Tab-separated table of C-alpha atoms in Angstrom:
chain	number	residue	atom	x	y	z
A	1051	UNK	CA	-28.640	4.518	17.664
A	1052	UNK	CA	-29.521	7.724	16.026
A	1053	UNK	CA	-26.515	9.319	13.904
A	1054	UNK	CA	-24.634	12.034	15.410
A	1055	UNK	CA	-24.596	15.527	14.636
A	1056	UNK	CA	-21.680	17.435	13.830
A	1057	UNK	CA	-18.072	17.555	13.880
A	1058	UNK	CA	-16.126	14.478	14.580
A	1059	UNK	CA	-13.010	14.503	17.313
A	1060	UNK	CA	-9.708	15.750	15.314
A	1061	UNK	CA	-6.356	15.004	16.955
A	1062	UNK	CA	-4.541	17.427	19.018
A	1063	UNK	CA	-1.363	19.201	17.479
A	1064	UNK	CA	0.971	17.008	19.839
A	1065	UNK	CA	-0.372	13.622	19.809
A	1066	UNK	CA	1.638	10.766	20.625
A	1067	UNK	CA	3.825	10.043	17.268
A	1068	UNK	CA	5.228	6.747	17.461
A	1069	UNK	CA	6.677	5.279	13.210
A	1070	UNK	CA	3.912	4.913	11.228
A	1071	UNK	CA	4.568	3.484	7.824
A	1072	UNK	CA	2.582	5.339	4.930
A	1073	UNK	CA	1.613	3.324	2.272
A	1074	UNK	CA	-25.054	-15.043	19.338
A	1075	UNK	CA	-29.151	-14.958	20.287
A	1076	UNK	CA	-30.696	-18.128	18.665
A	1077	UNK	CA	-31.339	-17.763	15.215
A	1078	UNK	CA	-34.854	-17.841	14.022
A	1079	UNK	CA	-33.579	-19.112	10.499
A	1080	UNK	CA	-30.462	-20.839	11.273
A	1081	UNK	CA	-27.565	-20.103	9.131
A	1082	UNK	CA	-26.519	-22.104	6.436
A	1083	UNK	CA	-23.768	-24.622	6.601
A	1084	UNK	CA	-23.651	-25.490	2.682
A	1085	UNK	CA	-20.560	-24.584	0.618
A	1086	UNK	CA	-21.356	-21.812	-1.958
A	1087	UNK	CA	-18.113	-22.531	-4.044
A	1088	UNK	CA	-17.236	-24.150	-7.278
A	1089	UNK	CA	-14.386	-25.643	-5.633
A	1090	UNK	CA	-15.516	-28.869	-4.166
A	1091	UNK	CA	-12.337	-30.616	-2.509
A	1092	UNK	CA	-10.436	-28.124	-0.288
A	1093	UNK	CA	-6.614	-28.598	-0.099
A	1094	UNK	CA	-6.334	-30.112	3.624
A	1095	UNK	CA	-2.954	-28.260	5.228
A	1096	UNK	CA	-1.811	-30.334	8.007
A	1097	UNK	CA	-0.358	-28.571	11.056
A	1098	UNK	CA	2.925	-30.936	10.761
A	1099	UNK	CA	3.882	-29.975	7.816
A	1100	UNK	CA	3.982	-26.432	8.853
A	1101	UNK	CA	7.345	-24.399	8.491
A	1102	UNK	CA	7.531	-21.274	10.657
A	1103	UNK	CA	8.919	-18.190	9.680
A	1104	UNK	CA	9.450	-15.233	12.141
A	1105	UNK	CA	8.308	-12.110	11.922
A	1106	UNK	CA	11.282	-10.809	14.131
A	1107	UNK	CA	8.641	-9.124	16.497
A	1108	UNK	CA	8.326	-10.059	19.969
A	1109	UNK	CA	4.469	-10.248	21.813
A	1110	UNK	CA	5.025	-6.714	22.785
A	1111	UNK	CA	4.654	-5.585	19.074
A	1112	UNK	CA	1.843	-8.641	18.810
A	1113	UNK	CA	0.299	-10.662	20.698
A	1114	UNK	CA	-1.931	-12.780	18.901
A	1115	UNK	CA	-4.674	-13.481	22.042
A	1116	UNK	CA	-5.123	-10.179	22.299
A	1117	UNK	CA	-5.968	-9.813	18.717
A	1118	UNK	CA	-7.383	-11.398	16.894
A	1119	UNK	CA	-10.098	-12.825	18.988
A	1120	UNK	CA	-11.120	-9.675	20.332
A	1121	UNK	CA	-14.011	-8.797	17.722
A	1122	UNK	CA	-11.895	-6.588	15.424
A	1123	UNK	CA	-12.396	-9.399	12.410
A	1124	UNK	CA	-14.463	-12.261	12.007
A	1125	UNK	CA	-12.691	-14.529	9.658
A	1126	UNK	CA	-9.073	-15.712	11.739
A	1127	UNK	CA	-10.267	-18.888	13.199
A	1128	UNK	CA	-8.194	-20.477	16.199
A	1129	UNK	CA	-6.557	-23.637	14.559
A	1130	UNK	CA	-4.049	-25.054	17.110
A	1131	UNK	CA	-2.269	-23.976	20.193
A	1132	UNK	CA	-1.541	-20.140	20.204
A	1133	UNK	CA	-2.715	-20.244	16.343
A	1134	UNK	CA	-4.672	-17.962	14.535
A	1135	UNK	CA	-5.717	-18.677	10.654
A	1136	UNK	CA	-7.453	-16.688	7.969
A	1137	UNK	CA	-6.738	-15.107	4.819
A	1138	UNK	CA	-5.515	-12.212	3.536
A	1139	UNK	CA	-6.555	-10.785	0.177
A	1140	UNK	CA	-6.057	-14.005	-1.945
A	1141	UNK	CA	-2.841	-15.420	0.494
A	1142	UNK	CA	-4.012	-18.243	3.000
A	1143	UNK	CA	-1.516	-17.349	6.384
A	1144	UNK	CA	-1.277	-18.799	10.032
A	1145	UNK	CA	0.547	-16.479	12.452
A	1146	UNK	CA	1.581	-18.596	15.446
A	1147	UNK	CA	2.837	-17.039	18.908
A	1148	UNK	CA	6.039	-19.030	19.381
A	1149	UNK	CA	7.928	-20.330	22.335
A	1150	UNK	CA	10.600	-17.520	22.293
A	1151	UNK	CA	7.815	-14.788	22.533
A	1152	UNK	CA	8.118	-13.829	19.050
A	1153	UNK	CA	5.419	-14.744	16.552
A	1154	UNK	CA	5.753	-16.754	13.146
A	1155	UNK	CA	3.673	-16.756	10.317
A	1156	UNK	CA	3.344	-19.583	7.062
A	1157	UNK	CA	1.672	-19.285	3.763
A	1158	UNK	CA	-0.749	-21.622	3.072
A	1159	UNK	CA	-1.446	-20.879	-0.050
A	1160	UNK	CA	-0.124	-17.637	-2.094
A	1161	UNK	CA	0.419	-17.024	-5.325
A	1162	UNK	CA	3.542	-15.153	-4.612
A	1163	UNK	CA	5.081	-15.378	-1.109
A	1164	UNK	CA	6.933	-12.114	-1.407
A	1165	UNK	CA	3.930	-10.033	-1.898
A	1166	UNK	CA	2.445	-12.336	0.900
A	1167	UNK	CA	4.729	-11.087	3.757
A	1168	UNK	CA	4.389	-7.692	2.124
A	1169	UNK	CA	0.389	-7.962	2.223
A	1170	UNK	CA	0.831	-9.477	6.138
A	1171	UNK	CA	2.621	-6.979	6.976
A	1172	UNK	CA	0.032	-4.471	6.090
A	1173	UNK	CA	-2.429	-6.136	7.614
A	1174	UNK	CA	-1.231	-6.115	11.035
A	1175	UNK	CA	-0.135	-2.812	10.728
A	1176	UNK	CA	3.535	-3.565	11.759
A	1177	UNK	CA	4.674	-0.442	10.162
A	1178	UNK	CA	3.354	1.516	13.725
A	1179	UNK	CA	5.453	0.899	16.553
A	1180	UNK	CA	3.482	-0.406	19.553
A	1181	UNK	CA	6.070	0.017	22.041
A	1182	UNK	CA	6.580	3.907	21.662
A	1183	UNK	CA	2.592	4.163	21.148
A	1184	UNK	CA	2.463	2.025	24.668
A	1185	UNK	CA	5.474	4.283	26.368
A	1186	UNK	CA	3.361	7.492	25.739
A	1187	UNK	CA	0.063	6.274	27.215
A	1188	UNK	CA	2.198	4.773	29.878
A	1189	UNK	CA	3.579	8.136	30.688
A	1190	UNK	CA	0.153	10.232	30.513
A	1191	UNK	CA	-2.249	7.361	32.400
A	1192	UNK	CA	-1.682	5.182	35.466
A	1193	UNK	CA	-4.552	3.081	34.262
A	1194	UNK	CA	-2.896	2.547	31.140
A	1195	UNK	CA	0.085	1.664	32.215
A	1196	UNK	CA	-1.545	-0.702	34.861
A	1197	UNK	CA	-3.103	-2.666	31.977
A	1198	UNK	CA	-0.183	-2.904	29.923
A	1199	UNK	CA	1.856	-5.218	32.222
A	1200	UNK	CA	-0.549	-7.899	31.221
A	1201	UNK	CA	-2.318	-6.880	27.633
A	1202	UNK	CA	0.948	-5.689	25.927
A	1203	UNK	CA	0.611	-7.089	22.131
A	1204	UNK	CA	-2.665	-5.946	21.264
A	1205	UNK	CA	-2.847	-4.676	17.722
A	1206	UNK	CA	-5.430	-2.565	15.521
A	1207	UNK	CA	-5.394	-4.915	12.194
A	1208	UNK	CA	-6.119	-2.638	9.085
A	1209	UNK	CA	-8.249	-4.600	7.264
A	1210	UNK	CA	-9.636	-5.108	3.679
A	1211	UNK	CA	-12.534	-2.077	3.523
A	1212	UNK	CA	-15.353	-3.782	1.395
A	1213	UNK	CA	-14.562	-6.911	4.054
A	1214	UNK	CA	-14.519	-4.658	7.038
A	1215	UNK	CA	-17.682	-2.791	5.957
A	1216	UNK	CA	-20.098	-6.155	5.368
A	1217	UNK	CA	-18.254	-7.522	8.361
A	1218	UNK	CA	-19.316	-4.617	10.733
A	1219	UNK	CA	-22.972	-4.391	9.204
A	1220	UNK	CA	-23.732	-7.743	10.409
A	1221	UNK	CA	-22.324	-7.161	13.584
A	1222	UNK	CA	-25.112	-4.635	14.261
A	1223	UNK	CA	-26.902	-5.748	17.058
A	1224	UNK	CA	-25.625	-8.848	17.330
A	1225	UNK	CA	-23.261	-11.145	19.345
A	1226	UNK	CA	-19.825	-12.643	18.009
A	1227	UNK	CA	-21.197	-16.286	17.630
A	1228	UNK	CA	-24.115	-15.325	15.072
A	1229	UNK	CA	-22.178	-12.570	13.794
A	1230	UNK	CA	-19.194	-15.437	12.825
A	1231	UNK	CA	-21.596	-17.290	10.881
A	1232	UNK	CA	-22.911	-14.836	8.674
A	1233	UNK	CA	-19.508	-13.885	7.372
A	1234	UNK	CA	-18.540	-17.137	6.897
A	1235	UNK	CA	-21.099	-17.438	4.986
A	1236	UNK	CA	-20.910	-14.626	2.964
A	1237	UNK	CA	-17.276	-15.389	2.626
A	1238	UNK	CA	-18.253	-19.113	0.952
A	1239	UNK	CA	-19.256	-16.909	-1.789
A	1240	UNK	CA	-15.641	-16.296	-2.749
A	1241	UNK	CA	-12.607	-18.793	-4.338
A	1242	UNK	CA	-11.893	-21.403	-1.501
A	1243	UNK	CA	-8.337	-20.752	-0.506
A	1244	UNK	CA	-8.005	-24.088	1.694
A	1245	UNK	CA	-8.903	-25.915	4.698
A	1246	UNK	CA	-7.186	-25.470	8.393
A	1247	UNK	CA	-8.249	-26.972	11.787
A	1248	UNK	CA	-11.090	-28.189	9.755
A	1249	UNK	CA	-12.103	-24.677	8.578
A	1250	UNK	CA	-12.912	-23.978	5.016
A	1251	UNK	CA	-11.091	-20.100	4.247
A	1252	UNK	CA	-12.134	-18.345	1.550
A	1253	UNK	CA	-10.863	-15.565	-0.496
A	1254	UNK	CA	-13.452	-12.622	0.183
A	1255	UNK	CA	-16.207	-12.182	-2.182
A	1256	UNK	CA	-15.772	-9.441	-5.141
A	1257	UNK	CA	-18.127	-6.314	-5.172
A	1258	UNK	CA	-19.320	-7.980	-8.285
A	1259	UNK	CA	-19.786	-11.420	-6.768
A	1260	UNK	CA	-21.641	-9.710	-4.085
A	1261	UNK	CA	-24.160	-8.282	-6.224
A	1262	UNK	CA	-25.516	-11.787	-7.010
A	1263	UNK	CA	-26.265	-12.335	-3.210
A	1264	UNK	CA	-30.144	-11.646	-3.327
A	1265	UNK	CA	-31.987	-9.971	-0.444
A	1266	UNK	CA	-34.074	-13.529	-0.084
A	1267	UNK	CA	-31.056	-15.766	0.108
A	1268	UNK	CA	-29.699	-13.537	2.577
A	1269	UNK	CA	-33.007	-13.798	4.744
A	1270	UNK	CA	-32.878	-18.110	4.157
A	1271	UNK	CA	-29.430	-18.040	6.040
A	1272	UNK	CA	-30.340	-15.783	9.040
A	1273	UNK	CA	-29.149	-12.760	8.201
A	1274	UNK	CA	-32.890	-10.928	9.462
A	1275	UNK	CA	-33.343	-7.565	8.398
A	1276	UNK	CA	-29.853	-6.714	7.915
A	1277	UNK	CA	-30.054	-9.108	4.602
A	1278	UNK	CA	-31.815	-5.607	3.563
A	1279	UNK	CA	-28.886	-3.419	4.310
A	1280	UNK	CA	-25.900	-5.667	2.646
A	1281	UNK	CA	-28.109	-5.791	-0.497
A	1282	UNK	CA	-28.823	-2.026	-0.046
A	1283	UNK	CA	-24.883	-1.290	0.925
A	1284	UNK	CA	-23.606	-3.534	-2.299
A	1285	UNK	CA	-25.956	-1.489	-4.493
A	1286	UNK	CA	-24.473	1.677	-3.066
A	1287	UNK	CA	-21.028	0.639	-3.607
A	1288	UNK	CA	-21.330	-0.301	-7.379
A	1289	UNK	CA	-23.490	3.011	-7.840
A	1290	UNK	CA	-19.854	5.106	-6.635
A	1291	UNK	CA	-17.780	7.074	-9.776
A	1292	UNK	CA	-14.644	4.616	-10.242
A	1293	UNK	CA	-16.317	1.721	-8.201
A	1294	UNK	CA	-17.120	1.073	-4.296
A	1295	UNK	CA	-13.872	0.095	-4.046
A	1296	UNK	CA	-11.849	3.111	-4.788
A	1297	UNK	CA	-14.471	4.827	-3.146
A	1298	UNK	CA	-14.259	3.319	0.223
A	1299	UNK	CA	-10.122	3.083	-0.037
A	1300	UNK	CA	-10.273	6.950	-0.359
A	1301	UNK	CA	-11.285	7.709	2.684
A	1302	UNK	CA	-7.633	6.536	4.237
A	1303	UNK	CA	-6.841	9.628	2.875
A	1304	UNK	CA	-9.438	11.757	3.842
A	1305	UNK	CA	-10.464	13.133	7.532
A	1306	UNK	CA	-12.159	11.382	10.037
A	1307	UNK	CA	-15.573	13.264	9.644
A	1308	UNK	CA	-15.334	12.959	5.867
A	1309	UNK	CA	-15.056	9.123	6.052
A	1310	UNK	CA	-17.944	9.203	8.975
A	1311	UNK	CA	-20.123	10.876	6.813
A	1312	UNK	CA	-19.475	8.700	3.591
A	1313	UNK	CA	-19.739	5.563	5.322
A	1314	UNK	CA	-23.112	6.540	7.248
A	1315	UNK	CA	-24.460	7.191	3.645
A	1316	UNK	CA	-24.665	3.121	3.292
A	1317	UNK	CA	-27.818	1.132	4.665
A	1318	UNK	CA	-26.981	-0.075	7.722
A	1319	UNK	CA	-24.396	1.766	8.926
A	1320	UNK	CA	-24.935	4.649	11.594
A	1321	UNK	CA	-21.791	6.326	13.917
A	1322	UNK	CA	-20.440	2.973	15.817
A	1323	UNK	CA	-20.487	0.705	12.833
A	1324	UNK	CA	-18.957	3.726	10.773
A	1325	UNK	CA	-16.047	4.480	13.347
A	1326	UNK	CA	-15.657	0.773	13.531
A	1327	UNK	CA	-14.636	0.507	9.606
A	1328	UNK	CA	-13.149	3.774	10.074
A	1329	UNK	CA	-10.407	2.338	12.807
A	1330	UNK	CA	-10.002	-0.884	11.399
A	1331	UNK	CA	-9.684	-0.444	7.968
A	1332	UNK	CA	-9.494	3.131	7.080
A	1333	UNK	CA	-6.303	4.444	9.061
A	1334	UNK	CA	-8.483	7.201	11.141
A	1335	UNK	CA	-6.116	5.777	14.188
A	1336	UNK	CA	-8.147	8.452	16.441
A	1337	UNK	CA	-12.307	7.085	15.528
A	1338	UNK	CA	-13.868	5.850	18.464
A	1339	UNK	CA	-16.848	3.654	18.062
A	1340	UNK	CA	-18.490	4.897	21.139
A	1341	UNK	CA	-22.085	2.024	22.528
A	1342	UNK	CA	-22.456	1.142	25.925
A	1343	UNK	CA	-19.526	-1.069	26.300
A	1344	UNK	CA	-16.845	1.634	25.684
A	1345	UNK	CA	-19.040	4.474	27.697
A	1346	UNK	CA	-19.655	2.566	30.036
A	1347	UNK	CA	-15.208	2.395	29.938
A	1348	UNK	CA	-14.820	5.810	29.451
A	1349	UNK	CA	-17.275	7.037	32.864
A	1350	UNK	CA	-14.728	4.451	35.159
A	1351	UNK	CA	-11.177	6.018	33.874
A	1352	UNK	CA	-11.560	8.509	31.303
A	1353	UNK	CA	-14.582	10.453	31.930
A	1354	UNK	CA	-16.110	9.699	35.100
A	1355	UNK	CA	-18.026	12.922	35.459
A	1356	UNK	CA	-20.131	11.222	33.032
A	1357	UNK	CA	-21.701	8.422	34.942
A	1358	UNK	CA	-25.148	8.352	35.518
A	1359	UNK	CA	-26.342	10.235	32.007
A	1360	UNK	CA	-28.212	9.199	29.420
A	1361	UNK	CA	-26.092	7.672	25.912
A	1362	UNK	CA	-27.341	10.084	23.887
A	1363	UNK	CA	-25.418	11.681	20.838
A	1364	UNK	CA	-24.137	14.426	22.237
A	1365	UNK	CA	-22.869	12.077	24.897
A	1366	UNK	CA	-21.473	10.069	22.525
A	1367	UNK	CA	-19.345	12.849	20.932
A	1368	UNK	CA	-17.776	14.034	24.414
A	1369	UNK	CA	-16.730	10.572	25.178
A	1370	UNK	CA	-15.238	10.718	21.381
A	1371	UNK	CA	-13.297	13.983	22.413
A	1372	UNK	CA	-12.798	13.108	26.012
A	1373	UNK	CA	-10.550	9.975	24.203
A	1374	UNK	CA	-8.627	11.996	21.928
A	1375	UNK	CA	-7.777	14.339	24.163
A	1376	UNK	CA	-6.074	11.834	26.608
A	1377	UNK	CA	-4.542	9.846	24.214
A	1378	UNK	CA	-3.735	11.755	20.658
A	1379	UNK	CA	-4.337	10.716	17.184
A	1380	UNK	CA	-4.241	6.879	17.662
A	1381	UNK	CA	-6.573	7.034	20.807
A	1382	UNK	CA	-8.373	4.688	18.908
A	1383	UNK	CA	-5.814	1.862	19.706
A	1384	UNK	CA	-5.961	2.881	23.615
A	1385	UNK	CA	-9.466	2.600	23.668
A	1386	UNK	CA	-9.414	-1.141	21.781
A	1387	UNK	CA	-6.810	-1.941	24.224
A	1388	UNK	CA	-9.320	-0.706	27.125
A	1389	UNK	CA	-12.010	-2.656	25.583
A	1390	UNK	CA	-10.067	-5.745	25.606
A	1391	UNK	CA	-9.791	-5.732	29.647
A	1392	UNK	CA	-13.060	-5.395	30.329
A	1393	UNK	CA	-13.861	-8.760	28.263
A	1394	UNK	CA	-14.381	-11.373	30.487
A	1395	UNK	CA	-11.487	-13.332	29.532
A	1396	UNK	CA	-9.113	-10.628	29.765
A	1397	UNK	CA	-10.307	-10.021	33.562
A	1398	UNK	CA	-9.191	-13.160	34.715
A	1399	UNK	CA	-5.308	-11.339	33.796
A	1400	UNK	CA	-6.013	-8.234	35.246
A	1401	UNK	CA	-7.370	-9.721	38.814
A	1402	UNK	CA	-4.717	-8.839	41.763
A	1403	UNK	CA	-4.448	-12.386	42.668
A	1404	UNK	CA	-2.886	-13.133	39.596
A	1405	UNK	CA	-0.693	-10.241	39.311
A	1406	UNK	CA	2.623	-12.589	40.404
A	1407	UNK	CA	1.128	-15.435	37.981
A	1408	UNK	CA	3.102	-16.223	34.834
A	1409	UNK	CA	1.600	-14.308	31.976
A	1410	UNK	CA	1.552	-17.117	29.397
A	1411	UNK	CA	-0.164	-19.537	32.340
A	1412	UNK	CA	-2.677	-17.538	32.957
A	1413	UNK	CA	-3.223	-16.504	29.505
A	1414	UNK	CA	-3.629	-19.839	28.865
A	1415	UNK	CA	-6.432	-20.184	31.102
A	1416	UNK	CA	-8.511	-17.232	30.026
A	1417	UNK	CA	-7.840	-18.876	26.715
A	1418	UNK	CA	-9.992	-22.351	28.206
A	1419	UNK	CA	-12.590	-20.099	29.449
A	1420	UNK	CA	-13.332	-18.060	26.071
A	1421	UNK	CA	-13.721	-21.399	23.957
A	1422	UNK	CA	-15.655	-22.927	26.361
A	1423	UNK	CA	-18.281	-20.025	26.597
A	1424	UNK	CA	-18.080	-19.682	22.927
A	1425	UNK	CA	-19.202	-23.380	22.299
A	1426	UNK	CA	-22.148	-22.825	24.932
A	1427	UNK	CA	-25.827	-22.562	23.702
A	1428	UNK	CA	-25.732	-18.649	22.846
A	1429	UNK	CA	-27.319	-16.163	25.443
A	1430	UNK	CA	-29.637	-13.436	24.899
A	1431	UNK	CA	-27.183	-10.667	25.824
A	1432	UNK	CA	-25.578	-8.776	22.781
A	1433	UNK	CA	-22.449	-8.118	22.959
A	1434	UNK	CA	-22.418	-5.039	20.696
A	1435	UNK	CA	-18.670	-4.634	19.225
């Protein structure tokens, strides 16, 4: 997709305010399964030994279906019943959705278990308050407020920017299957945290450690010609005054446009990838990683005077605007939530048949029917988000 021109959306002067705290295709080289880490006997964490601690949120403020396996991040891994696993910084956390409806969370490993919770928190971005965000959209769209009988929970994570960034380069053109593999592998470059459910977790590779990736070892595991554009992006990064780090963490503090631009400076990132980072890492609440999947969204209930053009740049920009203006300066989160009910999973919910079944049942099933289609021979179809 060719860059787009111009200004990005900017929020309306009354946009919904609810608290905000401040703060695959088959491969043609198949990836590689070996462990890239000192560390050769991972700590095995049992799930009987697990003690529970509650978040004191219900699944209207999260619901971890409708999160975390939804293509935001590629590193949770499902590792029991309603159990999500993956780390955070250098913590090693399982959130699980418990029987009351609320949601629990244990360390795995942490260094300090206070700055843990702290760091979770952050990460799920519990300092915005879903309901009021939901009530809003409720009140301004009937399509909304349809979906969110069923999809209540779902939650914009703000992630780690250097993982978000190499996270969302690989997912160009690309479906979630392959796309999981590569950062797992790129994420065996970093200190093993642990083993869960049989999955290795890893702390995420430093901007240093990153650097010692070569192009050609990138290429060996599968990675194609975006092996070219992580090498390209890393050297970018370490080129930045104050490091890539700081660089990309200023952006949170910058306008949407601003960031845009910045982040479209790196190889391998044009507009979707860029608002992708920009949502789920950066705190522009409003981007709106506009490709086919979310047009094809916004011409059925936001912009339907749309249907029938051509996705070209321009397009792309009104469906941006056409977004914020509906929802305010956290369309972004309406438009992940719209996202979600158009995956095929998430349909099964939303059919009127079901509409009298009990939520957590039919959850559930759509549940069945994602791991089973995830653990079939990967089609040709990309599933671009």
């Amino acid at each position: 997709m060719k860059r787009l021109k111009g200004s990005m959306p900017t929020p309306p002067t009354t946009p919904p305010s609810p608290r905000h705290r401040r703060s695959l295709t088959k491969t043609p080289n198949p990836i590689s399964s070996k462990r890239c880490n000192i560390l050769k006997n991972p700590q095995l964490f049992p799930e009987l030994a697990i003690n529970w601690k509650p978040l004191n949120i219900d699944k209207t403020e999260l619901y971890l279906p409708l999160t975390f396996p939804t293509g935001q991040t590629f590193r949770w891994k499902k590792t029991g019943p309603s159990q999500y696993t993956g780390p955070i910084g250098s913590h090693l956390v399982s959130l699980k959705q418990l029987d009351d409806d609320g949601v629990g969370y244990h360390c795995h490993f942490t260094e300090n278990e206070d700055i843990a919770r702290i760091d979770l928190s952050d990460f799920l971005n519990l300092g915005i308050s879903l309901k009021e965000m939901w009530d809003e959209f409720r009140a301004s769209d009937e399509r909304f407020a349809q979906l969110a009988l069923y999809l209540e929970g779902a939650r914009v994570l703000r992630q780690d920017p250097l993982e978000c960034l190499i996270q969302f380069i690989c997912s160009s053109n690309n479906h979630i299957q392959r796309i999981t593999k590569m950062v797992d592998f790129i994420s065996s470059k970093g200190r093993l945290l642990g083993n869960v459910g049989g999955f290795d977790f890893f702390e995420f590779p430093t901007l240093e450690r990153l650097a010692l990736v070569t192009e050609g070892e990138l290429r060996e595991a599968g990675f194609g010609y975006r092996a070219k554009y992580i090498v390209g992006t890393v050297a970018a990064l370490q080129s930045k005054p104050g490091g890539g780090v700081e660089w990309l963490a200023s952006f949170r503090k910058m306008d949407l446009q601003t960031a845009i631009n910045g982040l479209s400076s790196l190889p391998g990132v044009g507009p979707k990838v860029a608002a992708c980072i920009a949502l789920f890492s950066l705190d522009q609440h409003h981007a709106i990683p506009v490709d086919t999947h979310v047009w094809q969204i916004a011409t059925k209930y936001v912009v339907p005077e749309l249907a029938g053009a051509r996705l070209t740049p321009k397009i792309c920009h009104l469906v941006a605007d056409a977004f914020v203006s509906k929802y305010g300066k956290y369309a972004g989160w309406a438009q992940t939530l719209l996202f979600i009910s158009e995956l095929p999973a998430q349909k099964a919910i939303l059919l009127p048949s079901t509409e009298s079944s009990n939520r957590a049942t039919v959850q559930a099933e759509a549940e069945t029917v994602m791991e089973a289609k995830a653990n079939l021979k990967p089609q040709k179809k990309k599933l671009c988000r």
